[in-house]
Short mmCIF file of C-alpha atoms in Angstrom, two decimals:
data_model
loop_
_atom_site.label_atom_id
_atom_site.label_comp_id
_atom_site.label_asym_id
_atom_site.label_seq_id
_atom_site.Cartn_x
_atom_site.Cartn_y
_atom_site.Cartn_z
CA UNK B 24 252.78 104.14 -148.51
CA UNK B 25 255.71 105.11 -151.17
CA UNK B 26 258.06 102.58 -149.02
CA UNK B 27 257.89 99.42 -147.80
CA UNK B 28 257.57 99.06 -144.17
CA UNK B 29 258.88 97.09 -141.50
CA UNK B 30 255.78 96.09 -139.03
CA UNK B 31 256.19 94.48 -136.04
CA UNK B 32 252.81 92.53 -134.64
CA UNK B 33 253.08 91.50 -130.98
CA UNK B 34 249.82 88.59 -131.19
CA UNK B 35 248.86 85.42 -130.15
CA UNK B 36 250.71 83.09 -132.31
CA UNK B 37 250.65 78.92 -132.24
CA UNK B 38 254.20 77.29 -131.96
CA UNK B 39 253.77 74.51 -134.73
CA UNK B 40 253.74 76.95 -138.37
CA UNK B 41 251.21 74.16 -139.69
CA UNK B 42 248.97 75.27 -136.98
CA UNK B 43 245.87 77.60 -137.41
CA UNK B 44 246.56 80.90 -135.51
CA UNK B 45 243.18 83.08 -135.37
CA UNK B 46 241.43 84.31 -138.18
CA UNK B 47 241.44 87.23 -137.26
CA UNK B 48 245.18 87.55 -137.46
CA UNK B 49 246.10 85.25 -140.17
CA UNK B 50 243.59 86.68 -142.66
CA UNK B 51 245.30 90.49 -142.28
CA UNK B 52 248.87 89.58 -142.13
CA UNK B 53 248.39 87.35 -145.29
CA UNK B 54 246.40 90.58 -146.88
CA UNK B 55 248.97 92.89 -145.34
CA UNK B 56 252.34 90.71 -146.87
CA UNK B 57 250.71 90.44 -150.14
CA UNK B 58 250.06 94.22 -150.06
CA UNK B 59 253.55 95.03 -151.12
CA UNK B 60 253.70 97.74 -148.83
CA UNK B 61 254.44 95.95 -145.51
CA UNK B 62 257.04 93.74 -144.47
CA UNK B 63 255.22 91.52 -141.42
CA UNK B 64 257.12 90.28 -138.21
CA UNK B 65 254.90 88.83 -135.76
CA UNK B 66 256.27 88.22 -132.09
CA UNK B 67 255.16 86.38 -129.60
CA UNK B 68 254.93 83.63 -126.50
CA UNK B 69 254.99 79.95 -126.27
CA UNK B 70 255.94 77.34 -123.41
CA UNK B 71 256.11 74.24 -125.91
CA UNK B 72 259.02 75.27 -127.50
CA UNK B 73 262.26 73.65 -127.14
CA UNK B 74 265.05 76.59 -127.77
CA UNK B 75 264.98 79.88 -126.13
CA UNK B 76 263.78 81.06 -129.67
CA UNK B 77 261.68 80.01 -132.65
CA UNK B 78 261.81 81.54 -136.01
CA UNK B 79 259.99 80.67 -139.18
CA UNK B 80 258.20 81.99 -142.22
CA UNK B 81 254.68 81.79 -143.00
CA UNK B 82 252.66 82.90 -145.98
CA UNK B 83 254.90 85.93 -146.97
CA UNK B 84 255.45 86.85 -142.75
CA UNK B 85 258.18 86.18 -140.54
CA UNK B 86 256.97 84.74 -136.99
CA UNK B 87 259.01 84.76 -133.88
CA UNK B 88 258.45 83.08 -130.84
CA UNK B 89 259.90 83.72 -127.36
CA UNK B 90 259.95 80.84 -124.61
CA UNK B 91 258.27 81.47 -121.76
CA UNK B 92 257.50 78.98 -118.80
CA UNK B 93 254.22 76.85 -118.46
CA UNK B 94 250.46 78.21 -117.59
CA UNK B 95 250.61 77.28 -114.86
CA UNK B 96 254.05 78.71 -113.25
CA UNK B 97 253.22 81.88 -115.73
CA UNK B 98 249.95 82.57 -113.15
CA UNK B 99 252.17 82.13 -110.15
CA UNK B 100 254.62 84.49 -111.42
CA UNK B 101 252.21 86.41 -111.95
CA UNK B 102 253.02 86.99 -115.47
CA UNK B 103 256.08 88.68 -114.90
CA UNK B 104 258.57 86.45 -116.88
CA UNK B 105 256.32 86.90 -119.85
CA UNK B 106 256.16 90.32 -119.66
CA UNK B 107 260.31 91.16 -119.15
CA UNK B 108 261.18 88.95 -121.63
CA UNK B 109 259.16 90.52 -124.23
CA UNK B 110 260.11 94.02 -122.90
CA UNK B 111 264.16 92.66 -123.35
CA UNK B 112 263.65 91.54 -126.76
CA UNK B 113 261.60 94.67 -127.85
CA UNK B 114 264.59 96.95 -126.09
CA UNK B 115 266.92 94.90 -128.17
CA UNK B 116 265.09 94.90 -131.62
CA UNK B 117 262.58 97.68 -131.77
CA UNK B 118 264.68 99.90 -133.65
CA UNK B 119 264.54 97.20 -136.78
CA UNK B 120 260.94 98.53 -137.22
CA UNK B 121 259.14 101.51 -137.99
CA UNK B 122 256.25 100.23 -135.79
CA UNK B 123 254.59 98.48 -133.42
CA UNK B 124 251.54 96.58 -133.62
CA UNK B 125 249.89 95.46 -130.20
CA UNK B 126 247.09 93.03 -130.95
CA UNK B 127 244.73 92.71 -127.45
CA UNK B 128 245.17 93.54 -124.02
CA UNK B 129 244.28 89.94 -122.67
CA UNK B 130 248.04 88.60 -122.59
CA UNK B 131 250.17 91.38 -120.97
CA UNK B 132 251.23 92.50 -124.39
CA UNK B 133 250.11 96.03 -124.06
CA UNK B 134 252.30 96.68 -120.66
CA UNK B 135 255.37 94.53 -122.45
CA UNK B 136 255.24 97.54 -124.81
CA UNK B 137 254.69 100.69 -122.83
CA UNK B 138 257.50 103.51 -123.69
CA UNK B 139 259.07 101.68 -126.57
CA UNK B 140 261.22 104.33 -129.04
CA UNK B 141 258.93 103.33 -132.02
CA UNK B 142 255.27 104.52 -132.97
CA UNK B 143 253.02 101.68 -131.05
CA UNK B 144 249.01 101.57 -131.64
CA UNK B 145 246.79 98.84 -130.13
CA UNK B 146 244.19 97.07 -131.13
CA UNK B 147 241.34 96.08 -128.58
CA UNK B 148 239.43 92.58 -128.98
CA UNK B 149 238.18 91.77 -125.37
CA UNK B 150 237.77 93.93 -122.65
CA UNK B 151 239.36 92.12 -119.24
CA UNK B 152 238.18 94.96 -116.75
CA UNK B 153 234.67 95.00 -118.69
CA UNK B 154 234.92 90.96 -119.71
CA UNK B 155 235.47 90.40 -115.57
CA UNK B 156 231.97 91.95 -114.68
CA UNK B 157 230.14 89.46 -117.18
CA UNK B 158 231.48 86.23 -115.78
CA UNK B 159 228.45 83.75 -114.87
CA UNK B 160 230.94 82.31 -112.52
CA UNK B 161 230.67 84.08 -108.84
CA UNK B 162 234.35 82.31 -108.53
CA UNK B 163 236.64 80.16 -110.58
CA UNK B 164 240.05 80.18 -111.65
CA UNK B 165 239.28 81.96 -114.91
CA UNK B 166 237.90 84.86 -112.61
CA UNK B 167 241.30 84.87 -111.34
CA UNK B 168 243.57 85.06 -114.39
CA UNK B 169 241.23 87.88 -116.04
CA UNK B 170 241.68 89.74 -112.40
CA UNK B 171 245.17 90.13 -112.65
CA UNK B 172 245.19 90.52 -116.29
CA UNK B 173 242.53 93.45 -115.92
CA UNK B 174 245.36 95.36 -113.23
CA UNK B 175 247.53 94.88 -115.84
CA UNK B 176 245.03 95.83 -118.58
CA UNK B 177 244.15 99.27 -117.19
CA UNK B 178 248.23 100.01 -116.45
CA UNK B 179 248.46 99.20 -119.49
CA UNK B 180 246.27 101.29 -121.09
CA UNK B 181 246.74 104.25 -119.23
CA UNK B 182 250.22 104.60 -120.80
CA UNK B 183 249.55 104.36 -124.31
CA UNK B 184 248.69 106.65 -126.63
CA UNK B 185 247.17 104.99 -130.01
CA UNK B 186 244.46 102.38 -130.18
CA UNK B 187 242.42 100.47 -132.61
CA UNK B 188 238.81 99.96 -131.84
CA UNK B 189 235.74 99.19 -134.18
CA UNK B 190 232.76 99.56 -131.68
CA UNK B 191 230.88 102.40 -129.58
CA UNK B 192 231.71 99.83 -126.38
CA UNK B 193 235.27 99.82 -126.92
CA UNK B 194 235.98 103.10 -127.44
CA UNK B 195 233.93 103.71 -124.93
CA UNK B 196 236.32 101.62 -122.71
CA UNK B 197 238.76 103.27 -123.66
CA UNK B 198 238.15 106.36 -123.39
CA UNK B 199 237.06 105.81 -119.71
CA UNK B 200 240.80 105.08 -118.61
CA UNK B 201 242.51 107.01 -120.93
CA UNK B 202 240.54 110.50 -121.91
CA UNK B 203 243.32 111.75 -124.36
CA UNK B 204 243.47 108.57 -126.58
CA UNK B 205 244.03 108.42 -130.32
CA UNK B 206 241.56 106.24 -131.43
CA UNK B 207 241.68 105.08 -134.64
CA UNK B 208 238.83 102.40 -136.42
CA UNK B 209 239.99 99.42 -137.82
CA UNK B 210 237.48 96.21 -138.52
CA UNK B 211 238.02 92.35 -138.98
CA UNK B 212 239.44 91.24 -141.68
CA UNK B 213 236.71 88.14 -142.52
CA UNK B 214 238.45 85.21 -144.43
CA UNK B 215 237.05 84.79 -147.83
CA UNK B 216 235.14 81.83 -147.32
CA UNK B 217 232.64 83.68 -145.57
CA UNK B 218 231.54 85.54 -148.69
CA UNK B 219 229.62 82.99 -150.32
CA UNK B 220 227.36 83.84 -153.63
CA UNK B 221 223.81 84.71 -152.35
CA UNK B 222 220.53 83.27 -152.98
CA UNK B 223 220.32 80.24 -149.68
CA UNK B 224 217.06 80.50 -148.22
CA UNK B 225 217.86 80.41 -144.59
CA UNK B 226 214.11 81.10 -143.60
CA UNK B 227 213.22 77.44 -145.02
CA UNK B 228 216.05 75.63 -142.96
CA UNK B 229 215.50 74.24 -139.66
CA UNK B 230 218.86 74.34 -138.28
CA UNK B 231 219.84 76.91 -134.93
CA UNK B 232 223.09 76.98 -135.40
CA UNK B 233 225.29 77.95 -131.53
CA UNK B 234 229.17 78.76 -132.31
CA UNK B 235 229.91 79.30 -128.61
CA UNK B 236 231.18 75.36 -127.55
CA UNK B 237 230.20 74.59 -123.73
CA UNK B 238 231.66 78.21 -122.99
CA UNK B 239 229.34 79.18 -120.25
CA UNK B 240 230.30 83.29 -120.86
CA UNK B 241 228.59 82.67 -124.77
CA UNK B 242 225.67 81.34 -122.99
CA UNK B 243 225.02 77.75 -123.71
CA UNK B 244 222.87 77.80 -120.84
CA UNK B 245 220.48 80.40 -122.32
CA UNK B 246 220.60 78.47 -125.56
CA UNK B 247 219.91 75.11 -123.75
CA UNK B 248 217.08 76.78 -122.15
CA UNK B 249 215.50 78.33 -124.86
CA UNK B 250 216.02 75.62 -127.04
CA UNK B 251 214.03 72.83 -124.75
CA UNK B 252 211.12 75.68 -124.82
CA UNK B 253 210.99 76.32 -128.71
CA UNK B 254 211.88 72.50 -130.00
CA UNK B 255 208.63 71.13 -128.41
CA UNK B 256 206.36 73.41 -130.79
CA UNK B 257 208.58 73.82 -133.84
CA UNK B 258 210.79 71.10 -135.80
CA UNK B 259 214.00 72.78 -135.14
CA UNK B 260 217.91 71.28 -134.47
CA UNK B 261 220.75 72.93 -132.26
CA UNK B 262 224.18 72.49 -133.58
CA UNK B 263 226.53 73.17 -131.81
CA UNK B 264 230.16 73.83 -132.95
CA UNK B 265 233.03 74.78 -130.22
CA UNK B 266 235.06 73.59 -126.92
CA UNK B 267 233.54 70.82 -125.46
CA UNK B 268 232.39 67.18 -126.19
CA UNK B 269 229.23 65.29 -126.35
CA UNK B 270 229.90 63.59 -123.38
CA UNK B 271 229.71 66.85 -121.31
CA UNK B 272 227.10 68.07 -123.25
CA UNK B 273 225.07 65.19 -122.30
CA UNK B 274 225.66 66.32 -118.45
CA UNK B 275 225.08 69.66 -118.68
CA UNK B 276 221.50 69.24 -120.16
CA UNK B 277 221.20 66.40 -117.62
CA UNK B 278 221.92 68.95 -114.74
CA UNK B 279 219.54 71.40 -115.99
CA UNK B 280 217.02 68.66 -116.38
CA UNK B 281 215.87 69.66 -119.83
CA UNK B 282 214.04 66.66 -120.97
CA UNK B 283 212.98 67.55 -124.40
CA UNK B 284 216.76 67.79 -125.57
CA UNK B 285 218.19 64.63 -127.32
CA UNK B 286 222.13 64.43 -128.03
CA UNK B 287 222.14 63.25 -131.44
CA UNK B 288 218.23 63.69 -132.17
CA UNK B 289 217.75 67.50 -131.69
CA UNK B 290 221.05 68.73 -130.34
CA UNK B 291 224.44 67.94 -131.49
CA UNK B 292 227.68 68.68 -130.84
CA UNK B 293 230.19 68.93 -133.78
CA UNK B 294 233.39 70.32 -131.84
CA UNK B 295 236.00 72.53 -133.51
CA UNK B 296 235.24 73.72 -137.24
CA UNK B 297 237.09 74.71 -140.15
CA UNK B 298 235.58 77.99 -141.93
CA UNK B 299 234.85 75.74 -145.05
CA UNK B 300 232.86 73.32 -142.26
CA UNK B 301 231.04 76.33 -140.43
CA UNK B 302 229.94 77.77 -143.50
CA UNK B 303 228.54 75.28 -145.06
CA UNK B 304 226.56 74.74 -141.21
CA UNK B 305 225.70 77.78 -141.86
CA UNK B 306 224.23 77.60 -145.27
CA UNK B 307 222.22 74.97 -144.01
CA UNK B 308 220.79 76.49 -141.19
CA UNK B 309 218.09 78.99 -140.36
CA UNK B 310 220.05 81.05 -138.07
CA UNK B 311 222.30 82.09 -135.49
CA UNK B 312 222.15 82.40 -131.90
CA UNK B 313 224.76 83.96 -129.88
CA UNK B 314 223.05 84.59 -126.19
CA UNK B 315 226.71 85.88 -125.05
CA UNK B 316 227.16 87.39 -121.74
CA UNK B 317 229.64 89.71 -123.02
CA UNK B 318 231.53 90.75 -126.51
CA UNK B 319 232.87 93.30 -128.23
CA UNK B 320 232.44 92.33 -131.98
CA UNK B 321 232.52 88.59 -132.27
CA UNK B 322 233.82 87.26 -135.58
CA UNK B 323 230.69 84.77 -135.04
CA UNK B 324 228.33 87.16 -135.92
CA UNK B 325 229.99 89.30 -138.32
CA UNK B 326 230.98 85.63 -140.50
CA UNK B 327 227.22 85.00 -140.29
CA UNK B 328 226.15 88.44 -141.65
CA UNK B 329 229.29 88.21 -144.54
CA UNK B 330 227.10 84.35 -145.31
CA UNK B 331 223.37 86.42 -145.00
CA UNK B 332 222.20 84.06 -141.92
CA UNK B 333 219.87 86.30 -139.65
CA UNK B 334 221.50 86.23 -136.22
CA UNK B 335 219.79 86.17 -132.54
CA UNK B 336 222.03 88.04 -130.57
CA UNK B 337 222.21 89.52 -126.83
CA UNK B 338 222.18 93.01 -126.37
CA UNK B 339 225.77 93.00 -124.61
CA UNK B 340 229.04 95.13 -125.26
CA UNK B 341 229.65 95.99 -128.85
CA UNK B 342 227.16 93.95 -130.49
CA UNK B 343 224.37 96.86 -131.51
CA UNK B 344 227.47 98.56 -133.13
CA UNK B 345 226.78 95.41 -135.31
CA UNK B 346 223.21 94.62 -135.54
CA UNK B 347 220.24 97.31 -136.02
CA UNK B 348 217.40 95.36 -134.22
CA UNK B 349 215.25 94.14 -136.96
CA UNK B 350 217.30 95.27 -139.64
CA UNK B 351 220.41 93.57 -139.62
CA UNK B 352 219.66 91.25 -136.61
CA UNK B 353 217.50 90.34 -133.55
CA UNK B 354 218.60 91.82 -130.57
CA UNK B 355 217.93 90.71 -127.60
CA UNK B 356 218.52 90.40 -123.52
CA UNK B 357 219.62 86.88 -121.83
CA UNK B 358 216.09 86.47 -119.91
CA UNK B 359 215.23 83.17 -121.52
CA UNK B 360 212.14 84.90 -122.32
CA UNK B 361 213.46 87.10 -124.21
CA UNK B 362 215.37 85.35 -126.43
CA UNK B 363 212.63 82.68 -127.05
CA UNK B 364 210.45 86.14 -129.04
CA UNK B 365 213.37 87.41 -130.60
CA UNK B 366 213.82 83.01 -132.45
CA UNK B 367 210.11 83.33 -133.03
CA UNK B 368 210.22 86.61 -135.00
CA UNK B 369 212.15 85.05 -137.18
CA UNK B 370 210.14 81.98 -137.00
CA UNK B 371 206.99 83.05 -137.90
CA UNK B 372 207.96 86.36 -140.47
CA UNK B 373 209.72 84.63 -143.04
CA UNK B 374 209.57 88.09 -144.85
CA UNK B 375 211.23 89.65 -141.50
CA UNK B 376 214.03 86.81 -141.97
CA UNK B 377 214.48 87.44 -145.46
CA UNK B 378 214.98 90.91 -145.09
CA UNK B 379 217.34 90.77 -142.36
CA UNK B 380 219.12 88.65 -144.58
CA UNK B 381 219.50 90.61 -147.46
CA UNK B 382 220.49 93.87 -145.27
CA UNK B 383 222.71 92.32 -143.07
CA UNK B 384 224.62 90.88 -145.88
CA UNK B 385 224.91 93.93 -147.69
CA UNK B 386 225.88 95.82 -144.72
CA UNK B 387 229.04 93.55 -143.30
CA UNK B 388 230.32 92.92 -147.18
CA UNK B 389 230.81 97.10 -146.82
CA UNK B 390 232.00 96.70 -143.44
CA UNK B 391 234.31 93.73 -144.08
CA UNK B 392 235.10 94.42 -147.68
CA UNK B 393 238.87 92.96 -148.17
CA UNK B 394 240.27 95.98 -149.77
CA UNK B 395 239.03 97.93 -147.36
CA UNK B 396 239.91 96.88 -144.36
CA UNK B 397 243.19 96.71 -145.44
CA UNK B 398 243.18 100.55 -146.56
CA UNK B 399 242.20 101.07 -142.56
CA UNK B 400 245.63 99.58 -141.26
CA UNK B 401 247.52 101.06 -144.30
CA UNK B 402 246.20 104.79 -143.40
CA UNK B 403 246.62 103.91 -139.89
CA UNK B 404 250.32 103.03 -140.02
CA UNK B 405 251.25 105.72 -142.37
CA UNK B 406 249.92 108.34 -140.05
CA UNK B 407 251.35 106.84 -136.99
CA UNK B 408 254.93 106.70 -138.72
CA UNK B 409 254.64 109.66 -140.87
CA UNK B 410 253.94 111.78 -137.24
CA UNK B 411 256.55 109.92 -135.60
CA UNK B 412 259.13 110.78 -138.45
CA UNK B 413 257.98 114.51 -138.41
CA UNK B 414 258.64 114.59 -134.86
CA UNK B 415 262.14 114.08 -135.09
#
């Protein structure tokens, strides 16, 4: 780009600007501001704030933030107030930009969006309609939310015309709704303190490290499982980093009556991490497992590749867009079974681990590589505008 251009992000966005906001976010609007080449405005929602607006500035990007009411009154209005106040503030000010940035189709930004005057692409993370299948839960109040959001969802994505995706399973999904879809690829941006110098020899540790909380949809059950099988034969630890606390993690391995699991002698529970905390878990640990019921391409597992820590992973949505079994991972299904061979191939081939070390590292530095990444979006919004400003 020749110009500098005016961007506007619609994304999930935290109301205090000392808060974190995702990684995933933060690290490519930073990368993006510095770039020179994009001005960054990021919109979005929040019910803790006090005015009908919030404005402020954050490492080189301008955030805005519309008020909307209260979880709970947004699910019994069924999202609507959300949605119409976005769409009157994007009717008022979309002309300010040259274009539009969706990022997800979990929070009704995608429909808020739908016919605006501006280029608009959108990026997919989760998958509701797909995501709803995959719930453990036969009923529960999360099954509910993703429901509606997943009417919404395919609306939604019926009507638009560019997209962001990064695996086979999300194009895929895409693709299935909307057959005439520009599809562009565009990967994480990892934060840098994932790309730690090599030379850790994970294969020695005896760490198994879990990033998935108490989240029953990342499969803490499976891990729970798997873990009371493997721990009585090999001198292994399960940390365990996410939602949650110990206290419920002592009930839930009460309730599944796994005896040889210890809170605080074999299993812990560390809660929420920074990046400088999880990597250093994950320096010290012999690998990952991520038993998930469903993903797309979870930052997890492409932070632990960036590090070199061989990763266990179920064969579920995007993830083998990811991980070549025995190359740059272990994949397998979510029978316990299954997942116990897949820890003890890299239990007992050290060589096997080392490997899938070294080539998984190599292979997500390419795929994650700062620089490019940030080309991706570049080239992606220069097209988009470039064809819109032809058009005319």
């Amino acid at each position: 780009m020749s110009v500098t251009r005016n961007v506007l992000w619609i994304a999930p966005y935290p109301a205090d600007p000392k808060a974190h906001a995702a990684p995933w976010i933060t690290s490519l609007a930073k990368a993006l501001s510095l770039s020179g080449q994009i001005k960054l405005t990021i919109l979005s929602t929040s019910s803790s704030i006090s005015s009908s607006t919030l404005e402020f500035e954050k490492d080189g990007y301008r955030v805005i933030l519309l008020k909307v009411l209260p979880p709970k009154w947004e699910i019994v209005t069924l999202y609507l107030f959300r949605i119409l106040a976005l769409r009157r503030w994007l009717k008022n000010n979309q002309m300010s930009y040259d274009l539009v940035h969706v990022h997800g189709t979990e929070h009704q930004f995608e429909l808020a969006s739908v016919g605006l005057k501006r280029p608009t692409v959108v990026s997919i993370q989760g998958i509701l309609f797909r995501y709803l299948k995959a719930l453990p839960e036969t009923f529960s109040s999360k099954k509910l939310i993703w429901l509606l959001g997943s009417v919404y969802e395919r609306w939604g994505i019926r009507k638009h015309k560019h997209f962001v995706c990064r695996t086979h399973w999300d194009s895929a999904a895409i693709r299935s709704l909307n057959p005439t879809a520009r599809i562009f690829v565009g990967w994480e941006m990892i934060r840098t303190d994932f790309f730690v110098e090599e030379g850790n020899n994970f294969e020695e540790k005896s760490n198994v490290l879990f990033l998935g909380g108490l989240n029953s949809i990342k499969g803490i059950a499976e891990a729970l499982y798997v873990f009371d099988a493997v721990v009585q034969n090999d001198d292994l630890t399960l940390v365990i980093f996410g939602d949650g606390s110990v206290k419920d993690l002592n009930a839930l391995i009460q309730r599944k009556q796994l005896a040889n699991l210890k809170v605080g002698v074999n299993v812990f529970h560390k809660g929420r991490a920074s990046a400088d905390q999880i990597v250093k878990e994950m320096l010290n640990s012999k690998m990952l497992l991520h038993p998930s019921y469903v993903d797309n391409s979870p930052n997890s597992i492409c932070e632990a590749q960036v590090v070199g820590l061989p990763v266990v992973a179920s064969d579920v949505g995007g993830v083998s867009s990811l991980i070549e079994h025995s190359e740059t991972g272990i994949l397998v299904s979510l029978e316990v079974e299954s997942i116990i061979r897949g820890i003890r191939m890299l239990l007992e081939d050290k060589l096997l681990s080392r490997s899938i070390s070294v080539q998984s590292r190599k292979m997500a530095r390419e795929r994650h590589d700062t620089q490019k990444v940030l080309g991706e979006y570049l080239n992606i919004y220069n097209n988009l505008i470039e064809d819109a400003e032809t058009s005319f």
